[in-house]
Amino acid sequence: MLHKLLLVLVSLFSVIPIDDNLIDWSPGRKLTWTDFKGTPNPSSPNAALTNSSINVEFGFNGKGMTHSIKCRFNKSLSWGRIRNDYILKHEQGHFDIAEIHARLLHKALLDYSFNARTVNDDVTKIYNGVIDAHVKFQKSYDLETNHSIDTAQQVIWNGKIDSLLGELKPFADYK
């Protein structure tokens, strides 16, 4: 018997519709301002907002488990008030951080010792742990760069993000 469970994280606590508003993360596809189709929140001091998600589906039988992960950007829930290349690079950083955590989730699921009796709870625990780390990482990114205002820290974070994407490249085959 094959069981499936879908876990969804939507950053910034939004609901994501399944449609052409979603862009799968890809190393050859960087965000452009035309991807940001949402309306800026008038009460937000942010120059822009990136809405991304990490989804996992898994199935199992008595012998083992398979999984598939998606890291996506939501066009209709992402917006830019100040649209320049510098801010766009910061927003790409948010999407890249989501990809880093999608790869970390894939690694954790590959490392998981399958147990048919506890698999649902185990995968939920793994997912929640990675997502908690993801949320903290996103917050640190904005805090330390002051939402990109601290240009020296932004340069450091750009390097950190690129380095982590490189280190985790072996786990990019999660689809």
GROMACS .gro file of N, CA, C and O in nm, residues 3 5 11 14 20 39 52 64-65 70 73 75 86 88 98 105 113 117 121 130 132 137-139 145 147 172:
model
  108
    3HIS      N    1   0.143   0.521   0.059
    3HIS     CA    2   0.087   0.633   0.134
    3HIS      C    3   0.155   0.760   0.087
    3HIS      O    4   0.273   0.759   0.056
    5LEU      N    5   0.190   1.193   0.167
    5LEU     CA    6   0.163   1.305   0.254
    5LEU      C    7   0.226   1.427   0.190
    5LEU      O    8   0.336   1.420   0.139
   11SER      N    9   0.636   3.073   0.304
   11SER     CA   10   0.700   3.176   0.383
   11SER      C   11   0.607   3.295   0.395
   11SER      O   12   0.525   3.321   0.308
   14SER      N   13   0.152   3.285   0.390
   14SER     CA   14   0.053   3.308   0.285
   14SER      C   15   0.009   3.175   0.225
   14SER      O   16   0.076   3.075   0.237
   20ASP      N   17   0.014   2.910  -1.276
   20ASP     CA   18   0.132   2.961  -1.346
   20ASP      C   19   0.197   3.078  -1.273
   20ASP      O   20   0.291   3.138  -1.324
   39THR      N   21   0.084   4.332  -0.521
   39THR     CA   22   0.068   4.472  -0.484
   39THR      C   23   0.144   4.497  -0.353
   39THR      O   24   0.124   4.424  -0.256
   52SER      N   25   0.815   3.263  -0.111
   52SER     CA   26   0.860   3.134  -0.164
   52SER      C   27   0.808   3.023  -0.075
   52SER      O   28   0.762   3.046   0.036
   64GLY      N   29   1.049   0.075   0.163
   64GLY     CA   30   1.122   0.201   0.159
   64GLY      C   31   1.033   0.319   0.125
   64GLY      O   32   0.912   0.307   0.117
   65MET      N   33   1.099   0.431   0.104
   65MET     CA   34   1.031   0.558   0.084
   65MET      C   35   1.090   0.631  -0.035
   65MET      O   36   1.210   0.621  -0.063
   70LYS      N   37   0.975   2.051  -0.399
   70LYS     CA   38   0.965   2.166  -0.488
   70LYS      C   39   0.998   2.292  -0.409
   70LYS      O   40   0.951   2.309  -0.297
   73PHE      N   41   0.877   3.011  -0.615
   73PHE     CA   42   0.855   3.154  -0.595
   73PHE      C   43   0.712   3.182  -0.641
   73PHE      O   44   0.670   3.136  -0.747
   75LYS      N   45   0.468   3.452  -0.781
   75LYS     CA   46   0.466   3.583  -0.846
   75LYS      C   47   0.359   3.675  -0.788
   75LYS      O   48   0.384   3.792  -0.764
   86TYR      N   49   2.012   4.611  -0.735
   86TYR     CA   50   2.062   4.582  -0.601
   86TYR      C   51   1.953   4.515  -0.515
   86TYR      O   52   1.977   4.413  -0.451
   88LEU      N   53   1.685   4.367  -0.628
   88LEU     CA   54   1.651   4.239  -0.692
   88LEU      C   55   1.749   4.130  -0.649
   88LEU      O   56   1.708   4.017  -0.622
   98ALA      N   57   1.575   2.970   0.024
   98ALA     CA   58   1.474   2.864   0.021
   98ALA      C   59   1.530   2.742  -0.050
   98ALA      O   60   1.511   2.628  -0.004
  105LEU      N   61   1.671   1.966   0.313
  105LEU     CA   62   1.561   1.872   0.336
  105LEU      C   63   1.585   1.743   0.260
  105LEU      O   64   1.568   1.633   0.313
  113SER      N   65   1.669   0.688   0.822
  113SER     CA   66   1.659   0.542   0.831
  113SER      C   67   1.511   0.505   0.834
  113SER      O   68   1.442   0.525   0.935
  117ARG      N   69   0.654   0.206   1.042
  117ARG     CA   70   0.560   0.235   1.150
  117ARG      C   71   0.559   0.381   1.191
  117ARG      O   72   0.458   0.432   1.240
  121ASP      N   73   0.534   1.047   1.109
  121ASP     CA   74   0.584   1.133   1.215
  121ASP      C   75   0.729   1.172   1.192
  121ASP      O   76   0.769   1.287   1.216
  130VAL      N   77   1.384   2.136   0.937
  130VAL     CA   78   1.446   2.210   0.827
  130VAL      C   79   1.375   2.344   0.807
  130VAL      O   80   1.440   2.448   0.786
  132ASP      N   81   1.208   2.520   1.032
  132ASP     CA   82   1.245   2.609   1.142
  132ASP      C   83   1.381   2.675   1.115
  132ASP      O   84   1.398   2.796   1.135
  137PHE      N   85   1.710   3.135   0.926
  137PHE     CA   86   1.811   3.181   0.830
  137PHE      C   87   1.761   3.304   0.754
  137PHE      O   88   1.835   3.400   0.734
  138GLN      N   89   1.635   3.299   0.710
  138GLN     CA   90   1.576   3.414   0.639
  138GLN      C   91   1.576   3.538   0.728
  138GLN      O   92   1.610   3.649   0.683
  139LYS      N   93   1.540   3.521   0.854
  139LYS     CA   94   1.537   3.634   0.947
  139LYS      C   95   1.677   3.689   0.970
  139LYS      O   96   1.697   3.811   0.975
  145THR      N   97   2.171   4.209   0.715
  145THR     CA   98   2.188   4.301   0.602
  145THR      C   99   2.103   4.427   0.618
  145THR      O  100   2.110   4.516   0.534
  147HIS      N  101   1.787   4.440   0.573
  147HIS     CA  102   1.703   4.435   0.453
  147HIS      C  103   1.776   4.493   0.332
  147HIS      O  104   1.716   4.564   0.251
  172ALA      N  105   2.087   1.879  -0.509
  172ALA     CA  106   1.995   1.959  -0.591
  172ALA      C  107   1.904   1.874  -0.677
  172ALA      O  108   1.813   1.927  -0.742
   0.00000   0.00000   0.00000
